mmCIF file of C-alpha atoms in Angstrom:
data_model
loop_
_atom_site.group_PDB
_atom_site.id
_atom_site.type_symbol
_atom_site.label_atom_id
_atom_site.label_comp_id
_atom_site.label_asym_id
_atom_site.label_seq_id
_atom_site.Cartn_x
_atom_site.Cartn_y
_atom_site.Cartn_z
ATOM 1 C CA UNK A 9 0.000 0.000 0.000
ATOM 2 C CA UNK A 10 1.405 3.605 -1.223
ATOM 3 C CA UNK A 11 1.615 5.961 1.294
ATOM 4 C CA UNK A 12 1.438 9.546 0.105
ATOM 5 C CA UNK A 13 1.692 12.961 1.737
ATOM 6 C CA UNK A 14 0.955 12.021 5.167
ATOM 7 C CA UNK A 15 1.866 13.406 8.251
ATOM 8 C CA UNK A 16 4.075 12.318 11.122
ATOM 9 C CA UNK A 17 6.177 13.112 14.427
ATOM 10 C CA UNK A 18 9.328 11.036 14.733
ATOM 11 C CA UNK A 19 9.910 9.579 17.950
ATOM 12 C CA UNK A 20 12.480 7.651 17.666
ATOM 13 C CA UNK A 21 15.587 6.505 14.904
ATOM 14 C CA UNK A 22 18.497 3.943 15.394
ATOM 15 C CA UNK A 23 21.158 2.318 12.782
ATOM 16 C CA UNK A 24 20.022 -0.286 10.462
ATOM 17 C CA UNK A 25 22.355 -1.813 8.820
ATOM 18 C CA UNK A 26 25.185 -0.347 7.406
ATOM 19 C CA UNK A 27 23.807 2.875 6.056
ATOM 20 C CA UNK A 28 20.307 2.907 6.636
ATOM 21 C CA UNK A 29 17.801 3.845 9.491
ATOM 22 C CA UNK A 30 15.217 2.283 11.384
ATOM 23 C CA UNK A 31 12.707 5.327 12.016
ATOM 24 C CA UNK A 32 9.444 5.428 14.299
ATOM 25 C CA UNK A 33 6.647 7.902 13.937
ATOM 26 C CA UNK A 34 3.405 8.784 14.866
ATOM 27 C CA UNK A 35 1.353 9.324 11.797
ATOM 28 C CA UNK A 36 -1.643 11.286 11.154
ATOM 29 C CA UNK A 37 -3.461 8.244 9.653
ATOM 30 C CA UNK A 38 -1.561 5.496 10.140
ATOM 31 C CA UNK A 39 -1.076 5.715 14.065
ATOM 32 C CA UNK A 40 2.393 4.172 15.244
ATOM 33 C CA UNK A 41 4.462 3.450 12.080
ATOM 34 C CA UNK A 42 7.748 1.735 11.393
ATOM 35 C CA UNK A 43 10.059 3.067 8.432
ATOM 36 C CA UNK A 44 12.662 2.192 6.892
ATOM 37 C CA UNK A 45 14.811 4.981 5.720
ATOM 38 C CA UNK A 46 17.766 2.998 3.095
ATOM 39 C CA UNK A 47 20.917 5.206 2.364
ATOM 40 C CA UNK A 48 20.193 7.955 4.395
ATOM 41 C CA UNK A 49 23.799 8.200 5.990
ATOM 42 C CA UNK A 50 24.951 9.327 2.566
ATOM 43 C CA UNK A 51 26.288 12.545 1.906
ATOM 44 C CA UNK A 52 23.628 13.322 -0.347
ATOM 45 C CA UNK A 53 21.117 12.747 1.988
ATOM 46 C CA UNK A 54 21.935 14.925 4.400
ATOM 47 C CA UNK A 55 18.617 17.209 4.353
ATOM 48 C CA UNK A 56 16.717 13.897 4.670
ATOM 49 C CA UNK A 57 18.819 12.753 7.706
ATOM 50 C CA UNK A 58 18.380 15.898 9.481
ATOM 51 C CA UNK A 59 14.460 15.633 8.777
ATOM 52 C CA UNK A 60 13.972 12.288 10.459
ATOM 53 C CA UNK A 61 15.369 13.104 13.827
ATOM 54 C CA UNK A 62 13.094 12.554 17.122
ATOM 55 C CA UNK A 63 10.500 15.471 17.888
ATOM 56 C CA UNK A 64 10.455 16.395 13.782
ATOM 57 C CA UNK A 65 7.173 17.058 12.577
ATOM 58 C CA UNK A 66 7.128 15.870 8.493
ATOM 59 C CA UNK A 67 5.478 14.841 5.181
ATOM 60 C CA UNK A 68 6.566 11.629 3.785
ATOM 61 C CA UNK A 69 5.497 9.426 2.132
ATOM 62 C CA UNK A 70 6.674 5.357 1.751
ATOM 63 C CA UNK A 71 5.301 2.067 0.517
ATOM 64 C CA UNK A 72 3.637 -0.430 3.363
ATOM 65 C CA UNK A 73 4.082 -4.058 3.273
ATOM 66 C CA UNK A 74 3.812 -5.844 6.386
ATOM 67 C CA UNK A 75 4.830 -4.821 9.751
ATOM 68 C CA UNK A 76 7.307 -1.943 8.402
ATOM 69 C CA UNK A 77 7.303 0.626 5.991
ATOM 70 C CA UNK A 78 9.791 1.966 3.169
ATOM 71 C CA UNK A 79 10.509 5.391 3.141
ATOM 72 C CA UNK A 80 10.505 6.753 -0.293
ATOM 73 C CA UNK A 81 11.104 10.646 0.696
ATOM 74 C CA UNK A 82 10.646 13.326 3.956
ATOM 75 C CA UNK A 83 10.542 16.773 4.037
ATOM 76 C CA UNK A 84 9.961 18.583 7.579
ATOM 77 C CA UNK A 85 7.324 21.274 8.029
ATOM 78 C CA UNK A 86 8.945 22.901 10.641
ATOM 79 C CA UNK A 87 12.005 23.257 12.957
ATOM 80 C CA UNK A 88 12.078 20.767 15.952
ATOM 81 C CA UNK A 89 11.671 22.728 18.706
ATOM 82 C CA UNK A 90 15.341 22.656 20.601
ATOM 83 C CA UNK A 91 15.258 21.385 24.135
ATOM 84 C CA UNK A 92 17.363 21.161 27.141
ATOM 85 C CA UNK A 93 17.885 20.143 30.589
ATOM 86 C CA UNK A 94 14.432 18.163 32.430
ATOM 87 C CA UNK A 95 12.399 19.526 29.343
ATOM 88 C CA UNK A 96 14.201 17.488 27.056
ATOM 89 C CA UNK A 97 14.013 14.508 29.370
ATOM 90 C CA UNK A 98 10.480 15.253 29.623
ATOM 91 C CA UNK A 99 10.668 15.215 25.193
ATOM 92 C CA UNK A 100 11.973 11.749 25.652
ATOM 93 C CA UNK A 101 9.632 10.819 28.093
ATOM 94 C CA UNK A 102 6.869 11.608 25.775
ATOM 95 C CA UNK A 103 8.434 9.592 22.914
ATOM 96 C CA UNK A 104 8.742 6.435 25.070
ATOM 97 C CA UNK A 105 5.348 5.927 26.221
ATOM 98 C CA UNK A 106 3.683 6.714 22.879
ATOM 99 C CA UNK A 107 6.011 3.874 21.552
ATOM 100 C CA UNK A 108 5.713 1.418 24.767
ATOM 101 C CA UNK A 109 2.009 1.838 24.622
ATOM 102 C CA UNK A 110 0.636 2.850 20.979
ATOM 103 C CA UNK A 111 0.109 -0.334 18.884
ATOM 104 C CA UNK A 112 1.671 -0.138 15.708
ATOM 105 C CA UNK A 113 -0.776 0.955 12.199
ATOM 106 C CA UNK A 114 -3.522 1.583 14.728
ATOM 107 C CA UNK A 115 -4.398 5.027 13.808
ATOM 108 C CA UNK A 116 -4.930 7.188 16.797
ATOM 109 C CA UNK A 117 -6.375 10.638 16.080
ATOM 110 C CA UNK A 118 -6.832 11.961 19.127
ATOM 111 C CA UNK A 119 -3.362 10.738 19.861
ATOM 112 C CA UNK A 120 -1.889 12.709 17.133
ATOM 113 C CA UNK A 121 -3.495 15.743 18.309
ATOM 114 C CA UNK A 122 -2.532 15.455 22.038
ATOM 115 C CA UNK A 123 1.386 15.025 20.516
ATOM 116 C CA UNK A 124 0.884 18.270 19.042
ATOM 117 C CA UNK A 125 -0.297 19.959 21.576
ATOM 118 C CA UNK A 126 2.476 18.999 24.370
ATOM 119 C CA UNK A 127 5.045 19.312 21.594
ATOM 120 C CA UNK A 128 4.253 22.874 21.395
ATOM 121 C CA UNK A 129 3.772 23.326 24.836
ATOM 122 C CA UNK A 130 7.075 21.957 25.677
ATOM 123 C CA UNK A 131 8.733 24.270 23.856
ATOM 124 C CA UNK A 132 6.971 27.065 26.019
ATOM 125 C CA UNK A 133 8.212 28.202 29.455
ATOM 126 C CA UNK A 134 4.569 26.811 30.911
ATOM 127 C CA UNK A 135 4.386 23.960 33.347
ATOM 128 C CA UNK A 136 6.030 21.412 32.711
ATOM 129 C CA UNK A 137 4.427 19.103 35.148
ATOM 130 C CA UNK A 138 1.046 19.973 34.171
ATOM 131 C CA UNK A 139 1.955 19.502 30.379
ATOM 132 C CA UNK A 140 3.045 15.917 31.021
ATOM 133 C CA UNK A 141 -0.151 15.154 33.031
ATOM 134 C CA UNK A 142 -2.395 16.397 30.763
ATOM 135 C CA UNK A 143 -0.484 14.181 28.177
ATOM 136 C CA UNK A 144 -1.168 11.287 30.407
ATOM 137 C CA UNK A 145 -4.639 11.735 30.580
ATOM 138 C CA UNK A 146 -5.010 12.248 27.183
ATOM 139 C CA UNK A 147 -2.566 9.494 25.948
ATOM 140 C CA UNK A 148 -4.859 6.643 28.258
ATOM 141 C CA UNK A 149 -7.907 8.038 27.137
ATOM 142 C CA UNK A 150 -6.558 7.967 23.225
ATOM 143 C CA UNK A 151 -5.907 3.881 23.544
ATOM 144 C CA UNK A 152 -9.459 3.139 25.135
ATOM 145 C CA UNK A 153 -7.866 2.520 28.649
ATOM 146 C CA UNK A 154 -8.777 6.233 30.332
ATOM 147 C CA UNK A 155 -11.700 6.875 32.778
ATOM 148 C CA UNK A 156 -13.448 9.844 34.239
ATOM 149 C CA UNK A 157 -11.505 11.892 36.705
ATOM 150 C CA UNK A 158 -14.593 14.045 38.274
ATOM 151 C CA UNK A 159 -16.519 10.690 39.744
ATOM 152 C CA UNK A 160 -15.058 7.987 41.660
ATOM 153 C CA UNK A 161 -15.716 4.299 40.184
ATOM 154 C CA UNK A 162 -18.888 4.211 41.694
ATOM 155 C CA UNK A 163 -20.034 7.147 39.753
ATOM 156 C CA UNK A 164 -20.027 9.367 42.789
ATOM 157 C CA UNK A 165 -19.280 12.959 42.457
ATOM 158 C CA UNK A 166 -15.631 13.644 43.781
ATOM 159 C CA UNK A 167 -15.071 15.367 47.104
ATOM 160 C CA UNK A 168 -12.539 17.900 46.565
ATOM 161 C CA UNK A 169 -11.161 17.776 49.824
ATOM 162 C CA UNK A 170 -10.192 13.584 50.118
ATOM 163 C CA UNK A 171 -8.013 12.003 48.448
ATOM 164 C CA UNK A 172 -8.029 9.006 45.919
ATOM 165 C CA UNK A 173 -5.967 6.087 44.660
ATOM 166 C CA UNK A 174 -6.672 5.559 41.021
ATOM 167 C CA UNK A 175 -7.347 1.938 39.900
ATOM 168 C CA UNK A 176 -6.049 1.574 36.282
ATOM 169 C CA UNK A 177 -9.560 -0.854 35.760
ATOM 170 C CA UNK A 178 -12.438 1.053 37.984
ATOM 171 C CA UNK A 179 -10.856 4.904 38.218
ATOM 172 C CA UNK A 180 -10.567 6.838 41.112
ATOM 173 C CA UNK A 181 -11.035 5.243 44.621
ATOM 174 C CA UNK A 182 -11.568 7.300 48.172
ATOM 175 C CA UNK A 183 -9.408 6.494 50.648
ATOM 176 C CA UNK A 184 -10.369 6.070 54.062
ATOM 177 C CA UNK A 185 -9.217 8.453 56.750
ATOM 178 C CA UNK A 186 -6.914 6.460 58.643
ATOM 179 C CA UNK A 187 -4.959 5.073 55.664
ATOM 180 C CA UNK A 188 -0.966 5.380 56.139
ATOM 181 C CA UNK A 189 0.815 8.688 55.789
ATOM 182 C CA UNK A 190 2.801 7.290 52.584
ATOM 183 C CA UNK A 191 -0.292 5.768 50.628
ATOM 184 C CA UNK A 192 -1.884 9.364 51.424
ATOM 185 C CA UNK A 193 0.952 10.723 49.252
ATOM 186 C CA UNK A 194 0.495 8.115 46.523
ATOM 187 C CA UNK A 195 -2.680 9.434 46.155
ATOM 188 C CA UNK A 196 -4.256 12.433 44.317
ATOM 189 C CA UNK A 197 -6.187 14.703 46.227
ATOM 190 C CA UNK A 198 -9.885 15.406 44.899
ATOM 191 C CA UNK A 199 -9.430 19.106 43.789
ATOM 192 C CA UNK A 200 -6.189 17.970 41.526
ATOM 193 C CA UNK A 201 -8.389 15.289 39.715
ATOM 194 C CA UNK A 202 -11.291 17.842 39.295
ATOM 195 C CA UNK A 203 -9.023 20.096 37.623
ATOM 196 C CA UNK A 204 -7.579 17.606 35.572
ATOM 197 C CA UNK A 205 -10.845 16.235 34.235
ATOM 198 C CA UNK A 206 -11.401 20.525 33.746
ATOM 199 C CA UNK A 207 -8.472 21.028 32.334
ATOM 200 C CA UNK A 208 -7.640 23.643 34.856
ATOM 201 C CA UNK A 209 -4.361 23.992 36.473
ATOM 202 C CA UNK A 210 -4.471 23.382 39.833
ATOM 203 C CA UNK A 211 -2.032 24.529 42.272
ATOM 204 C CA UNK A 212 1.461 23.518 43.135
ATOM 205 C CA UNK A 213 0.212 20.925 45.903
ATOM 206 C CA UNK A 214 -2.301 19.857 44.180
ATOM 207 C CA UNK A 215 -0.812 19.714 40.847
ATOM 208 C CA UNK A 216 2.250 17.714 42.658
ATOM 209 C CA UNK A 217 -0.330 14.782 43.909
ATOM 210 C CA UNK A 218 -1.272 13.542 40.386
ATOM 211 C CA UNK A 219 2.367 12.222 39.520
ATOM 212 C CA UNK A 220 2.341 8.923 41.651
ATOM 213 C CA UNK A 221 -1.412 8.091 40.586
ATOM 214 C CA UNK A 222 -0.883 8.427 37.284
ATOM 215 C CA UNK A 223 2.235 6.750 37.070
ATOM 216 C CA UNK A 224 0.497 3.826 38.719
ATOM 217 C CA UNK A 225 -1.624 3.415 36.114
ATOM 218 C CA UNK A 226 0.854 3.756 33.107
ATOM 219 C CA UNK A 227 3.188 1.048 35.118
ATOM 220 C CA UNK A 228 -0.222 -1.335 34.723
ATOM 221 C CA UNK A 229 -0.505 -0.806 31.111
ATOM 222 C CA UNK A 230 3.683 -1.171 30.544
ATOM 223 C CA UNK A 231 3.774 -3.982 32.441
ATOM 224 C CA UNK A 232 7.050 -5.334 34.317
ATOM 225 C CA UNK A 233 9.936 -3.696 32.337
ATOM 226 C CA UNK A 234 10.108 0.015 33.731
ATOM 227 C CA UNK A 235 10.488 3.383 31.327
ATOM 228 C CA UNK A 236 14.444 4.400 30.634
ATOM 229 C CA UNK A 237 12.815 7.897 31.507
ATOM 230 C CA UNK A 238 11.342 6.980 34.685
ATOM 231 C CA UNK A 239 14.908 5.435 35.723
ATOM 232 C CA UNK A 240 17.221 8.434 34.401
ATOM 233 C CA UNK A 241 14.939 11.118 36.117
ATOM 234 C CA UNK A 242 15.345 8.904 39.791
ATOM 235 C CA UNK A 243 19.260 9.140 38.382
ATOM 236 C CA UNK A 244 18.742 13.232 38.279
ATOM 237 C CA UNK A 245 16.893 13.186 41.593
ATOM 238 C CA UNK A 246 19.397 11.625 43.599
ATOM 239 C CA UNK A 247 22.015 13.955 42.274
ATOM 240 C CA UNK A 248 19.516 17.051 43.395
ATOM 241 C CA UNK A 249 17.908 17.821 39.863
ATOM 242 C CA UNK A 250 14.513 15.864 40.157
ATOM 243 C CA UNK A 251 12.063 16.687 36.876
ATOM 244 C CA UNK A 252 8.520 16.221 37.241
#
């Protein structure tokens, strides 16, 4: 199947073979897509080499046949926004999980259109913990596995003031008053989930207590083998430069 003029974020490229490259994207129509890219470590090829690095945003197109594609030509549609210090971590972070979790030529609209949208953002000077848990929300919710964030998983109405565990199968669940002081900081409070079902920003406390939930739930869907990301932020928090 030809593959013309569609649209794609690369998250990820490696060596393959001698002079060729292995590149993943996330496609506008395609969802999660494998390509191979032959000869592009020519020196005539530089302009296509420099368009199929991670965080591009191009137009290729390429032929499908089975579980990967072949590249026949890329052109990017705009500079990849340049990154440093926890928000390029955070850039990496984002590329992971979209290809840990995405299934490949599955496409994913809504997906696509939450990449976009944290792309940009991280390339603001905004939050950059509430731009990767909005991304979370919006990356579960994308593959089916999301749930809603202003009732518990009884359907009742959250109470801003307790706090909840989220169960990656039923949602959000209350805990009781006299749980332990650490599960009580595994858990989101009500206002932070309210906000992020609004997308509202809630404050820095609040905001703080949705990053162990949430991670909770992606380690469900991963499964045993933990995120690179996960382990090389612990890395930067032990040496005093924790990202969110």
């Amino acid at each position: 199947m030809r593959i013309e003029g569609d649209s794609a974020f690369v998250l990820h490229a490696r060596p393959w073979r001698e002079t060729s490259l292995l590149v993943e994207v996330l496609s506008a129509t395609h969802g999660r897509l494998g390509l191979v890219a032959r000869g592009v470590n020519s020196p005539k090829r530089q302009v296509l080499r420099a368009a199929l690095q991670p965080l591009q945003h191009i137009r290729y197109d390429a032929v499908l046949a089975g579980e990967l594609a072949q590249l026949r030509g890329a052109e990017a549609l705009d500079a990849a926004p340049r990154l440093g210090g926890q928000v390029q971590l955070a850039a990496f972070y984002l590329n992971e999980l979209v290809l840990r979790l995405a299934p490949r030529q599955d496409p994913l609209p809504e997906l696509f259109g939450a990449y976009a949208r944290t792309r940009a953002a991280l390339a603001d000077a905004g939050s950059l913990a509430w731009t990767l848990r909005r991304f979370e929300r919006d990356l579960l919710g994308a593959l089916g596995v999301g749930f809603e964030l202003d009732v518990d998983g009884d359907g009742q109405p959250l109470d801003p003031a307790a706090r909840y565990r989220l169960d990656p199968e039923h949602g959000p669940r209350r805990l009781l008053s006299d749980r332990g002081h650490g599960e009580r900081n595994a858990a989101a409070t009500g206002a932070a989930l309210l906000a992020l079902a609004a997308d509202v920003q809630p404050g820095p406390e609040d905001l703080a207590s949705l990053r162990l939930p949430l991670r909770a739930v992606l380690a469900h869907h991963l499964g045993p083998r933990p995120l690179a990301s996960w382990e090389m932020a612990a890395q930067l928090q032990r040496l005093g430069r924790g990202a969110d």
